[in-house]
PDB file of C-alpha atoms in Angstrom:
ATOM      1  CA  MET A  19       6.386  -2.767  12.740  1.00  0.00           C
ATOM      2  CA  SER A  20       5.155  -1.161  16.279  1.00  0.00           C
ATOM      3  CA  PRO A  21       6.026  -3.535  18.793  1.00  0.00           C
ATOM      4  CA  VAL A  22       2.962  -2.925  20.970  1.00  0.00           C
ATOM      5  CA  ALA A  23       0.507  -3.336  17.864  1.00  0.00           C
ATOM      6  CA  TRP A  24       2.126  -6.850  16.987  1.00  0.00           C
ATOM      7  CA  GLY A  25       2.851  -7.465  20.542  1.00  0.00           C
ATOM      8  CA  GLU A  26      -1.077  -7.638  21.200  1.00  0.00           C
ATOM      9  CA  ARG A  27      -1.701  -9.695  17.987  1.00  0.00           C
ATOM     10  CA  SER A  28       0.752 -12.246  19.095  1.00  0.00           C
ATOM     11  CA  VAL A  29      -1.091 -12.484  22.517  1.00  0.00           C
ATOM     12  CA  LEU A  30      -4.603 -12.480  20.758  1.00  0.00           C
ATOM     13  CA  ARG A  31      -3.100 -15.387  18.200  1.00  0.00           C
ATOM     14  CA  GLN A  32      -2.002 -17.498  20.667  1.00  0.00           C
ATOM     15  CA  ALA A  33      -4.924 -17.526  22.775  1.00  0.00           C
ATOM     16  CA  GLN A  34      -7.481 -18.191  19.771  1.00  0.00           C
ATOM     17  CA  ASP A  35      -5.036 -21.068  18.307  1.00  0.00           C
ATOM     18  CA  LYS A  36      -5.204 -22.535  21.993  1.00  0.00           C
ATOM     19  CA  GLN A  37      -8.746 -22.983  21.941  1.00  0.00           C
ATOM     20  CA  ARG A  38      -9.460 -23.427  18.442  1.00  0.00           C
ATOM     21  CA  HIS A  39      -6.890 -26.461  18.688  1.00  0.00           C
ATOM     22  CA  ALA A  40      -8.303 -27.870  21.436  1.00  0.00           C
ATOM     23  CA  ALA A  41     -11.538 -28.147  19.311  1.00  0.00           C
ATOM     24  CA  GLY A  42      -9.697 -29.371  16.447  1.00  0.00           C
ATOM     25  CA  LYS A  43     -10.149 -26.542  14.302  1.00  0.00           C
ATOM     26  CA  ARG A  44      -7.660 -24.624  12.282  1.00  0.00           C
ATOM     27  CA  SER A  45      -6.247 -21.084  13.053  1.00  0.00           C
ATOM     28  CA  MET A  46      -8.324 -17.666  11.943  1.00  0.00           C
ATOM     29  CA  GLY A  47      -5.324 -15.349  12.718  1.00  0.00           C
ATOM     30  CA  PRO A  48      -4.608 -12.978  13.122  1.00  0.00           C
ATOM     31  CA  ALA A  49      -1.183 -13.116  11.233  1.00  0.00           C
ATOM     32  CA  THR A  50       2.173 -12.993  12.944  1.00  0.00           C
ATOM     33  CA  LEU A  51       5.101 -11.083  12.090  1.00  0.00           C
ATOM     34  CA  GLU A  52       6.921 -13.719  11.156  1.00  0.00           C
ATOM     35  CA  GLU A  53       4.366 -14.893   8.657  1.00  0.00           C
ATOM     36  CA  LEU A  54       4.063 -11.460   7.228  1.00  0.00           C
ATOM     37  CA  LEU A  55       7.676 -10.782   6.614  1.00  0.00           C
ATOM     38  CA  ASN A  56       7.683 -14.564   4.664  1.00  0.00           C
ATOM     39  CA  SER A  57       4.553 -13.575   2.586  1.00  0.00           C
ATOM     40  CA  ILE A  58       6.867 -10.116   1.827  1.00  0.00           C
ATOM     41  CA  ARG A  59      10.007 -11.885   1.031  1.00  0.00           C
ATOM     42  CA  ILE A  60       7.810 -14.408  -1.683  1.00  0.00           C
ATOM     43  CA  TYR A  61       5.729 -11.716  -2.716  1.00  0.00           C
ATOM     44  CA  ASP A  62       8.991  -9.332  -3.646  1.00  0.00           C
ATOM     45  CA  GLY A  63      10.473 -12.608  -5.307  1.00  0.00           C
ATOM     46  CA  ALA A  64       7.434 -13.104  -7.762  1.00  0.00           C
ATOM     47  CA  TYR A  65       7.610  -8.801  -8.204  1.00  0.00           C
ATOM     48  CA  ALA A  66      11.001  -9.454  -9.178  1.00  0.00           C
ATOM     49  CA  THR A  67      10.720 -11.978 -12.019  1.00  0.00           C
ATOM     50  CA  LEU A  68       8.086  -9.478 -13.704  1.00  0.00           C
ATOM     51  CA  GLN A  69      10.858  -7.491 -15.175  1.00  0.00           C
ATOM     52  CA  ARG A  70      14.309  -7.836 -15.190  1.00  0.00           C
ATOM     53  CA  SER A  71      15.472  -4.148 -14.293  1.00  0.00           C
ATOM     54  CA  VAL A  72      13.244  -4.474 -11.012  1.00  0.00           C
ATOM     55  CA  CYS A  73      14.327  -2.811  -8.010  1.00  0.00           C
ATOM     56  CA  ILE A  74      12.983  -3.357  -4.410  1.00  0.00           C
ATOM     57  CA  VAL A  75      13.033  -1.183  -1.453  1.00  0.00           C
ATOM     58  CA  VAL A  76      11.637  -2.036   1.644  1.00  0.00           C
ATOM     59  CA  ILE A  77      10.666   0.649   4.545  1.00  0.00           C
ATOM     60  CA  GLY A  78       9.692   0.121   7.787  1.00  0.00           C
ATOM     61  CA  VAL A  79       7.311   2.026  10.044  1.00  0.00           C
ATOM     62  CA  ALA A  80       7.484   1.495  13.805  1.00  0.00           C
ATOM     63  CA  SER A  81       5.474   4.358  16.182  1.00  0.00           C
ATOM     64  CA  ASN A  82       7.113   7.224  15.150  1.00  0.00           C
ATOM     65  CA  THR A  83      10.346   5.953  13.347  1.00  0.00           C
ATOM     66  CA  THR A  84      10.873   4.767   9.746  1.00  0.00           C
ATOM     67  CA  ALA A  85      14.053   2.758   8.423  1.00  0.00           C
ATOM     68  CA  LEU A  86      15.342   1.635   5.283  1.00  0.00           C
ATOM     69  CA  LEU A  87      15.001  -2.303   5.673  1.00  0.00           C
ATOM     70  CA  PHE A  88      16.405  -3.293   2.502  1.00  0.00           C
ATOM     71  CA  PRO A  89      18.934  -2.500   1.095  1.00  0.00           C
ATOM     72  CA  ARG A  90      20.584  -1.893   4.171  1.00  0.00           C
ATOM     73  CA  LYS A  91      23.621   0.863   4.395  1.00  0.00           C
ATOM     74  CA  ASN A  92      26.245  -1.586   4.413  1.00  0.00           C
ATOM     75  CA  ALA A  93      24.939  -2.807   1.150  1.00  0.00           C
ATOM     76  CA  LEU A  94      24.566   0.272  -0.746  1.00  0.00           C
ATOM     77  CA  GLU A  95      28.367   0.735  -1.510  1.00  0.00           C
ATOM     78  CA  HIS A  96      28.000  -2.703  -3.550  1.00  0.00           C
ATOM     79  CA  LEU A  97      24.949  -0.858  -5.480  1.00  0.00           C
ATOM     80  CA  PHE A  98      26.882   2.330  -6.085  1.00  0.00           C
ATOM     81  CA  ARG A  99      29.589   0.537  -7.241  1.00  0.00           C
ATOM     82  CA  THR A 100      28.396  -1.891  -9.792  1.00  0.00           C
ATOM     83  CA  GLY A 101      24.541  -0.919 -10.585  1.00  0.00           C
ATOM     84  CA  ASP A 102      23.888  -4.762  -9.874  1.00  0.00           C
ATOM     85  CA  ILE A 103      20.280  -4.907  -8.744  1.00  0.00           C
ATOM     86  CA  THR A 104      20.226  -8.828  -8.396  1.00  0.00           C
ATOM     87  CA  ILE A 105      18.902  -9.823  -5.275  1.00  0.00           C
ATOM     88  CA  ASP A 106      19.975 -12.945  -3.287  1.00  0.00           C
ATOM     89  CA  TRP A 107      16.751 -13.831  -1.659  1.00  0.00           C
ATOM     90  CA  THR A 108      18.123 -15.702   1.161  1.00  0.00           C
ATOM     91  CA  TYR A 109      20.441 -12.605   2.028  1.00  0.00           C
ATOM     92  CA  PHE A 110      16.967 -10.359   1.266  1.00  0.00           C
ATOM     93  CA  TYR A 111      15.162 -12.037   4.055  1.00  0.00           C
ATOM     94  CA  GLN A 112      18.327 -11.900   6.674  1.00  0.00           C
ATOM     95  CA  GLN A 113      18.762  -8.214   5.877  1.00  0.00           C
ATOM     96  CA  LEU A 114      14.955  -7.877   6.051  1.00  0.00           C
ATOM     97  CA  THR A 115      14.334  -9.481   9.643  1.00  0.00           C
ATOM     98  CA  ASP A 116      17.825  -7.762  10.843  1.00  0.00           C
ATOM     99  CA  GLY A 117      16.173  -4.318   9.992  1.00  0.00           C
ATOM    100  CA  VAL A 118      12.981  -5.281  11.686  1.00  0.00           C
ATOM    101  CA  ALA A 119      14.736  -6.539  14.928  1.00  0.00           C
ATOM    102  CA  GLU A 120      16.707  -3.046  14.821  1.00  0.00           C
ATOM    103  CA  LEU A 121      13.509  -0.884  14.460  1.00  0.00           C
ATOM    104  CA  VAL A 122      11.554  -2.515  16.607  1.00  0.00           C
ATOM    105  CA  ALA A 123      14.302  -2.431  19.318  1.00  0.00           C
ATOM    106  CA  ARG A 124      14.688   1.496  18.956  1.00  0.00           C
ATOM    107  CA  ALA A 125      10.923   2.004  18.779  1.00  0.00           C
ATOM    108  CA  ALA A 126      10.372   0.031  22.047  1.00  0.00           C
ATOM    109  CA  ALA A 127      13.196   2.062  23.421  1.00  0.00           C
ATOM    110  CA  ALA A 128      11.439   5.175  22.568  1.00  0.00           C
ATOM    111  CA  ALA A 129       8.232   3.897  23.972  1.00  0.00           C
ATOM    112  CA  ALA A 130       9.605   3.488  27.382  1.00  0.00           C
ATOM    113  CA  ILE A 131      11.187   6.665  27.425  1.00  0.00           C
ATOM    114  CA  THR A 132       7.908   8.396  26.506  1.00  0.00           C
ATOM    115  CA  THR A 133       5.022   6.058  28.579  1.00  0.00           C
ATOM    116  CA  THR A 134       3.888   8.897  30.725  1.00  0.00           C
ATOM    117  CA  THR A 135       2.758  10.687  27.541  1.00  0.00           C
ATOM    118  CA  ALA A 136      -0.008   9.913  25.075  1.00  0.00           C
ATOM    119  CA  THR A 137       2.018   9.340  21.953  1.00  0.00           C
ATOM    120  CA  SER A 138       1.479   6.791  19.133  1.00  0.00           C
ATOM    121  CA  SER A 139       4.542   4.826  21.077  1.00  0.00           C
ATOM    122  CA  SER A 140       2.413   3.938  23.568  1.00  0.00           C
ATOM    123  CA  THR A 141      -0.625   3.069  21.456  1.00  0.00           C
ATOM    124  CA  GLY A 142       0.614   0.751  19.073  1.00  0.00           C
ATOM    125  CA  ASP A 143      -0.260   3.507  16.010  1.00  0.00           C
ATOM    126  CA  ALA A 144       2.443   4.003  13.574  1.00  0.00           C
ATOM    127  CA  ALA A 145       3.161   7.029  11.786  1.00  0.00           C
ATOM    128  CA  MET A 146       2.074   5.436   7.921  1.00  0.00           C
ATOM    129  CA  ALA A 147       2.619   8.819   6.496  1.00  0.00           C
ATOM    130  CA  SER A 148       6.045   8.937   7.421  1.00  0.00           C
ATOM    131  CA  GLY A 149       6.836   5.591   5.313  1.00  0.00           C
ATOM    132  CA  VAL A 150       4.718   6.719   2.350  1.00  0.00           C
ATOM    133  CA  SER A 151       6.491   9.913   1.815  1.00  0.00           C
ATOM    134  CA  GLN A 152      10.065   8.330   2.332  1.00  0.00           C
ATOM    135  CA  ALA A 153       9.040   5.624  -0.077  1.00  0.00           C
ATOM    136  CA  PHE A 154       7.625   8.620  -2.535  1.00  0.00           C
ATOM    137  CA  CYS A 155      10.912  10.633  -1.953  1.00  0.00           C
ATOM    138  CA  ILE A 156      12.841   7.362  -3.139  1.00  0.00           C
ATOM    139  CA  VAL A 157      10.829   6.628  -6.228  1.00  0.00           C
ATOM    140  CA  ASN A 158      11.198  10.298  -7.063  1.00  0.00           C
ATOM    141  CA  ARG A 159      14.777  10.077  -6.937  1.00  0.00           C
ATOM    142  CA  PHE A 160      14.615   7.378  -9.450  1.00  0.00           C
ATOM    143  CA  LEU A 161      12.329   9.512 -11.525  1.00  0.00           C
ATOM    144  CA  VAL A 162      14.670  12.663 -11.302  1.00  0.00           C
ATOM    145  CA  ASP A 163      17.752  10.293 -12.721  1.00  0.00           C
ATOM    146  CA  MET A 164      15.550   9.398 -15.619  1.00  0.00           C
ATOM    147  CA  GLN A 165      14.732  12.959 -16.414  1.00  0.00           C
ATOM    148  CA  ARG A 166      10.925  12.609 -15.410  1.00  0.00           C
ATOM    149  CA  GLY A 167      11.431  13.697 -12.055  1.00  0.00           C
ATOM    150  CA  VAL A 168      10.273  17.467 -10.344  1.00  0.00           C
ATOM    151  CA  THR A 169      14.108  18.454 -10.339  1.00  0.00           C
ATOM    152  CA  ALA A 170      14.590  17.227 -13.689  1.00  0.00           C
ATOM    153  CA  LEU A 171      11.798  19.382 -15.131  1.00  0.00           C
ATOM    154  CA  THR A 172      14.061  22.353 -15.314  1.00  0.00           C
ATOM    155  CA  ASN A 173      17.331  20.840 -15.112  1.00  0.00           C
ATOM    156  CA  ASP A 174      18.441  18.061 -17.907  1.00  0.00           C
ATOM    157  CA  SER A 175      21.882  17.933 -15.953  1.00  0.00           C
ATOM    158  CA  ALA A 176      20.227  17.447 -12.259  1.00  0.00           C
ATOM    159  CA  GLY A 177      21.552  13.744 -12.363  1.00  0.00           C
ATOM    160  CA  LEU A 178      25.181  14.892 -12.958  1.00  0.00           C
ATOM    161  CA  PHE A 179      25.549  16.572 -10.005  1.00  0.00           C
ATOM    162  CA  ARG A 180      24.399  14.013  -7.639  1.00  0.00           C
ATOM    163  CA  LYS A 181      26.782  12.150  -4.968  1.00  0.00           C
ATOM    164  CA  ASP A 182      26.633   8.498  -4.152  1.00  0.00           C
ATOM    165  CA  ASP A 183      25.495   9.758  -0.428  1.00  0.00           C
ATOM    166  CA  GLN A 184      22.451  10.939  -1.766  1.00  0.00           C
ATOM    167  CA  GLY A 185      20.610   7.679  -1.676  1.00  0.00           C
ATOM    168  CA  ILE A 186      20.200   4.630  -3.345  1.00  0.00           C
ATOM    169  CA  VAL A 187      19.374   6.244  -6.681  1.00  0.00           C
ATOM    170  CA  GLY A 188      23.200   6.963  -6.835  1.00  0.00           C
ATOM    171  CA  MET A 189      23.397   3.236  -8.251  1.00  0.00           C
ATOM    172  CA  MET A 190      21.450   4.227 -11.451  1.00  0.00           C
ATOM    173  CA  SER A 191      24.677   6.043 -12.470  1.00  0.00           C
ATOM    174  CA  ALA A 192      26.745   2.835 -12.532  1.00  0.00           C
ATOM    175  CA  GLY A 193      24.666   1.174 -15.204  1.00  0.00           C
ATOM    176  CA  ASP A 194      22.012   1.054 -17.627  1.00  0.00           C
ATOM    177  CA  ALA A 195      19.460  -1.322 -15.631  1.00  0.00           C
ATOM    178  CA  LEU A 196      16.714   0.962 -15.812  1.00  0.00           C
ATOM    179  CA  PRO A 197      15.862   3.184 -18.922  1.00  0.00           C
ATOM    180  CA  LYS A 198      17.010   6.937 -18.823  1.00  0.00           C
ATOM    181  CA  LYS A 199      15.310  10.031 -20.179  1.00  0.00           C
ATOM    182  CA  SER A 200      12.537   8.435 -21.465  1.00  0.00           C
ATOM    183  CA  SER A 201       9.600  10.388 -22.523  1.00  0.00           C
ATOM    184  CA  SER A 202       7.183   7.525 -21.708  1.00  0.00           C
ATOM    185  CA  VAL A 203       5.832   6.909 -18.157  1.00  0.00           C
ATOM    186  CA  MET A 204       4.939   3.653 -18.972  1.00  0.00           C
ATOM    187  CA  ASP A 205       8.485   2.580 -19.691  1.00  0.00           C
ATOM    188  CA  TRP A 206       9.230   2.398 -15.997  1.00  0.00           C
ATOM    189  CA  SER A 207       5.796   1.964 -13.583  1.00  0.00           C
ATOM    190  CA  PRO A 208       6.889   2.545 -10.009  1.00  0.00           C
ATOM    191  CA  ARG A 209       4.302   1.054  -7.317  1.00  0.00           C
ATOM    192  CA  ILE A 210       4.318   1.629  -3.706  1.00  0.00           C
ATOM    193  CA  MET A 211       2.918  -1.429  -1.561  1.00  0.00           C
ATOM    194  CA  VAL A 212       1.713  -0.662   2.080  1.00  0.00           C
ATOM    195  CA  PHE A 213       0.999  -3.294   4.678  1.00  0.00           C
ATOM    196  CA  GLN A 214      -0.500  -1.617   7.535  1.00  0.00           C
ATOM    197  CA  ALA A 215      -1.588  -3.714  10.882  1.00  0.00           C
ATOM    198  CA  SER A 216      -2.252  -0.693  13.218  1.00  0.00           C
ATOM    199  CA  PRO A 217      -5.014   2.001  13.471  1.00  0.00           C
ATOM    200  CA  ASP A 218      -4.743   5.409  11.505  1.00  0.00           C
ATOM    201  CA  LEU A 219      -3.049   7.901  13.173  1.00  0.00           C
ATOM    202  CA  SER A 220      -5.148  11.117  12.985  1.00  0.00           C
ATOM    203  CA  ASN A 221      -2.214  13.527  12.839  1.00  0.00           C
ATOM    204  CA  ASP A 222      -1.247  11.691   9.723  1.00  0.00           C
ATOM    205  CA  TYR A 223      -4.239  12.611   7.513  1.00  0.00           C
ATOM    206  CA  ASN A 224      -2.493  15.814   6.212  1.00  0.00           C
ATOM    207  CA  SER A 225       0.740  14.339   5.234  1.00  0.00           C
ATOM    208  CA  MET A 226      -0.879  11.372   4.048  1.00  0.00           C
ATOM    209  CA  MET A 227      -3.057  13.245   1.266  1.00  0.00           C
ATOM    210  CA  ASN A 228       0.398  15.457   0.416  1.00  0.00           C
ATOM    211  CA  ALA A 229       2.086  12.091  -0.377  1.00  0.00           C
ATOM    212  CA  VAL A 230      -0.987  10.745  -2.402  1.00  0.00           C
ATOM    213  CA  PHE A 231      -1.605  13.853  -4.516  1.00  0.00           C
ATOM    214  CA  ALA A 232       2.152  13.970  -5.359  1.00  0.00           C
ATOM    215  CA  ALA A 233       1.956  10.494  -6.553  1.00  0.00           C
ATOM    216  CA  VAL A 234      -1.362  11.005  -8.806  1.00  0.00           C
ATOM    217  CA  LYS A 235       0.878  13.880 -10.148  1.00  0.00           C
ATOM    218  CA  HIS A 236       3.731  11.311 -10.908  1.00  0.00           C
ATOM    219  CA  SER A 237       1.334   8.291 -12.146  1.00  0.00           C
ATOM    220  CA  ILE A 238       2.773   6.359  -9.135  1.00  0.00           C
ATOM    221  CA  VAL A 239       0.239   3.502  -7.943  1.00  0.00           C
ATOM    222  CA  ILE A 240      -0.301   2.751  -4.309  1.00  0.00           C
ATOM    223  CA  ASP A 241      -1.538  -0.677  -3.442  1.00  0.00           C
ATOM    224  CA  ALA A 242      -2.667  -1.108   0.273  1.00  0.00           C
ATOM    225  CA  CYS A 243      -2.931  -4.255   2.453  1.00  0.00           C
ATOM    226  CA  PHE A 244      -4.531  -3.802   5.957  1.00  0.00           C
ATOM    227  CA  LEU A 245      -4.114  -6.605   8.410  1.00  0.00           C
ATOM    228  CA  THR A 246      -6.934  -6.016  11.162  1.00  0.00           C
ATOM    229  CA  SER A 247      -6.070  -8.280  14.346  1.00  0.00           C
ATOM    230  CA  GLY A 248      -9.805  -9.308  14.437  1.00  0.00           C
ATOM    231  CA  SER A 249     -10.518  -8.255  17.924  1.00  0.00           C
ATOM    232  CA  LYS A 250     -13.871  -6.272  18.844  1.00  0.00           C
ATOM    233  CA  SER A 251     -11.653  -3.159  19.620  1.00  0.00           C
ATOM    234  CA  ALA A 252      -9.596  -2.806  16.305  1.00  0.00           C
ATOM    235  CA  PRO A 253     -10.472  -1.095  13.441  1.00  0.00           C
ATOM    236  CA  LYS A 254     -11.830  -3.739  10.327  1.00  0.00           C
ATOM    237  CA  SER A 255     -10.124  -1.425   7.685  1.00  0.00           C
ATOM    238  CA  SER A 256      -7.753   1.890   7.165  1.00  0.00           C
ATOM    239  CA  SER A 257     -10.241   4.875   5.861  1.00  0.00           C
ATOM    240  CA  PHE A 258      -6.619   6.741   4.839  1.00  0.00           C
ATOM    241  CA  LEU A 259      -5.314   3.817   2.816  1.00  0.00           C
ATOM    242  CA  GLU A 260      -8.630   3.755   1.029  1.00  0.00           C
ATOM    243  CA  GLN A 261      -8.412   6.897  -0.078  1.00  0.00           C
ATOM    244  CA  ALA A 262      -5.011   6.626  -1.102  1.00  0.00           C
ATOM    245  CA  CYS A 263      -5.786   3.616  -3.545  1.00  0.00           C
ATOM    246  CA  ASP A 264      -8.674   5.272  -4.709  1.00  0.00           C
ATOM    247  CA  ARG A 265      -6.712   8.504  -6.028  1.00  0.00           C
ATOM    248  CA  THR A 266      -4.066   6.550  -7.181  1.00  0.00           C
ATOM    249  CA  GLY A 267      -5.785   3.577  -9.031  1.00  0.00           C
ATOM    250  CA  GLY A 268      -4.257   1.285  -6.688  1.00  0.00           C
ATOM    251  CA  ILE A 269      -5.693  -1.860  -5.134  1.00  0.00           C
ATOM    252  CA  TYR A 270      -7.106  -1.890  -1.581  1.00  0.00           C
ATOM    253  CA  LEU A 271      -7.580  -5.063   0.410  1.00  0.00           C
ATOM    254  CA  SER A 272      -8.336  -6.235   4.005  1.00  0.00           C
ATOM    255  CA  PRO A 273      -7.703  -9.898   4.364  1.00  0.00           C
ATOM    256  CA  SER A 274      -9.239 -11.296   7.976  1.00  0.00           C
ATOM    257  CA  GLY A 275      -9.448 -14.614   9.544  1.00  0.00           C
ATOM    258  CA  ALA A 276      -7.719 -17.907   7.899  1.00  0.00           C
ATOM    259  CA  ALA A 277      -6.822 -15.372   4.878  1.00  0.00           C
ATOM    260  CA  GLN A 278      -3.787 -14.314   6.906  1.00  0.00           C
ATOM    261  CA  VAL A 279      -2.744 -17.302   8.664  1.00  0.00           C
ATOM    262  CA  ASP A 280       0.230 -19.389   6.972  1.00  0.00           C
ATOM    263  CA  VAL A 281       0.324 -19.457   3.059  1.00  0.00           C
ATOM    264  CA  ALA A 282      -2.967 -18.068   2.902  1.00  0.00           C
ATOM    265  CA  LEU A 283      -1.991 -14.572   3.241  1.00  0.00           C
ATOM    266  CA  THR A 284       1.296 -15.296   0.377  1.00  0.00           C
ATOM    267  CA  GLU A 285      -1.469 -16.392  -1.857  1.00  0.00           C
ATOM    268  CA  VAL A 286      -3.559 -13.170  -1.429  1.00  0.00           C
ATOM    269  CA  LEU A 287      -0.588 -10.914  -2.253  1.00  0.00           C
ATOM    270  CA  LEU A 288       0.323 -13.114  -5.503  1.00  0.00           C
ATOM    271  CA  CYS A 289      -3.285 -13.370  -6.487  1.00  0.00           C
ATOM    272  CA  VAL A 290      -4.364  -9.855  -5.604  1.00  0.00           C
ATOM    273  CA  PHE A 291      -1.240  -7.468  -5.812  1.00  0.00           C
ATOM    274  CA  LEU A 292       1.121  -9.061  -8.065  1.00  0.00           C
ATOM    275  CA  ALA A 293      -0.454  -8.416 -11.681  1.00  0.00           C
ATOM    276  CA  PRO A 294       1.228  -5.721 -13.616  1.00  0.00           C
ATOM    277  CA  LEU A 295      -0.762  -2.404 -13.962  1.00  0.00           C
ATOM    278  CA  SER A 296      -1.229  -2.892 -17.820  1.00  0.00           C
ATOM    279  CA  ALA A 297      -3.002  -6.338 -16.891  1.00  0.00           C
ATOM    280  CA  ARG A 298      -5.231  -4.987 -14.110  1.00  0.00           C
ATOM    281  CA  PRO A 299      -7.894  -4.112 -16.367  1.00  0.00           C
ATOM    282  CA  LEU A 300      -8.377  -7.609 -17.877  1.00  0.00           C
ATOM    283  CA  LEU A 301      -8.806  -9.026 -14.495  1.00  0.00           C
ATOM    284  CA  ASN A 302     -11.449  -9.510 -11.950  1.00  0.00           C
ATOM    285  CA  LEU A 303      -9.634  -7.569  -8.992  1.00  0.00           C
ATOM    286  CA  PRO A 304     -11.155  -6.651  -5.575  1.00  0.00           C
ATOM    287  CA  ILE A 305     -12.802  -3.156  -5.837  1.00  0.00           C
ATOM    288  CA  VAL A 306     -13.943  -0.997  -2.588  1.00  0.00           C
ATOM    289  CA  GLN A 307     -17.270  -0.127  -3.186  1.00  0.00           C
ATOM    290  CA  LYS A 308     -17.838   2.881  -0.897  1.00  0.00           C
ATOM    291  CA  VAL A 309     -14.338   4.464   0.345  1.00  0.00           C
ATOM    292  CA  ASP A 310     -14.711   6.260   3.788  1.00  0.00           C
ATOM    293  CA  PHE A 311     -14.151   9.831   3.317  1.00  0.00           C
ATOM    294  CA  ILE A 312     -16.438  11.217   5.838  1.00  0.00           C
ATOM    295  CA  GLN A 313     -14.595   9.048   8.804  1.00  0.00           C
ATOM    296  CA  ALA A 314     -11.042  10.300   7.440  1.00  0.00           C
ATOM    297  CA  SER A 315     -11.881  14.057   7.315  1.00  0.00           C
ATOM    298  CA  SER A 316     -13.427  13.565  10.853  1.00  0.00           C
ATOM    299  CA  ARG A 317     -10.084  12.250  12.205  1.00  0.00           C
ATOM    300  CA  VAL A 318      -8.045  15.254  10.966  1.00  0.00           C
ATOM    301  CA  SER A 319      -7.048  17.268  14.398  1.00  0.00           C
ATOM    302  CA  SER A 320      -7.471  20.566  12.948  1.00  0.00           C
ATOM    303  CA  GLY A 321     -10.965  20.220  12.037  1.00  0.00           C
ATOM    304  CA  LEU A 322     -10.693  21.388   8.472  1.00  0.00           C
ATOM    305  CA  HIS A 323     -13.413  20.322   6.052  1.00  0.00           C
ATOM    306  CA  ALA A 324     -11.826  17.713   3.874  1.00  0.00           C
ATOM    307  CA  ALA A 325     -12.881  19.423   0.493  1.00  0.00           C
ATOM    308  CA  HIS A 326     -11.127  22.525   1.491  1.00  0.00           C
ATOM    309  CA  LEU A 327      -7.950  20.238   2.924  1.00  0.00           C
ATOM    310  CA  ILE A 328      -8.109  18.662  -0.493  1.00  0.00           C
ATOM    311  CA  SER A 329      -8.213  21.661  -2.523  1.00  0.00           C
ATOM    312  CA  SER A 330      -5.110  23.281  -0.718  1.00  0.00           C
ATOM    313  CA  CYS A 331      -3.204  20.598  -1.222  1.00  0.00           C
ATOM    314  CA  TYR A 332      -3.399  20.799  -5.039  1.00  0.00           C
TER     315      TYR A 332
END
């Protein structure tokens, strides 16, 4: 949600649309922030219908800042008290847009303070590894509560000493919405869906790979949708996300042009990313034929060889 990145996309979209509309042609993108948020709302709504016990958490990343966009803090008390994970989708979209507005405002303020330094706040990059790591931590809290997380491996009573202010997993103690103490990973299959509209941040590589290897260990699939702006200087793909999807068995896609505009982006999300993990082997889904490991490793600021870095993460 970096304001610089989305501001550049908005300017580019307006200029291109003006020329294309004058010629009687339809828009070729890139997607606006409003279109992305609306597509996320519809995608999450469809995902929630796959299973009654689905719980959705949305995390936003802007520059070096991350924030929990849904559920918002003022909604957590209700979840803790009742364990009700039913989602009002009108309310969901309102909370989502309010959270994005606050996050963008904070990122813009941080960028104004650091305009004299070469930070990600001034370039439109986003520390995506922070968002992925936070998502993994939240998923792990659910796994711990279900006796399948890291802490629960050595302590069967890990969930008994939890406090409500430790996070959204507190709602799990209020009801039996999700299965507990399950020995089968397939009883509950957590997924992380990443939307990225900014270039990879080179300093993120170590952190991103650490999160990816942790996800592999716990059978957490990472899907990714990279939204290129279409400009000549903009990257066409994300080598970091390619690796994350390849390692975890997720789906990576980089829709461009008209595929990002209006309902087209929603159709892409529903057709490509919505299917349950158990159904994916039966479908003809996009596959990245060649994952760019060399380009990603060359961006590591420490200069470590990729093979050495991967072995150290294990």
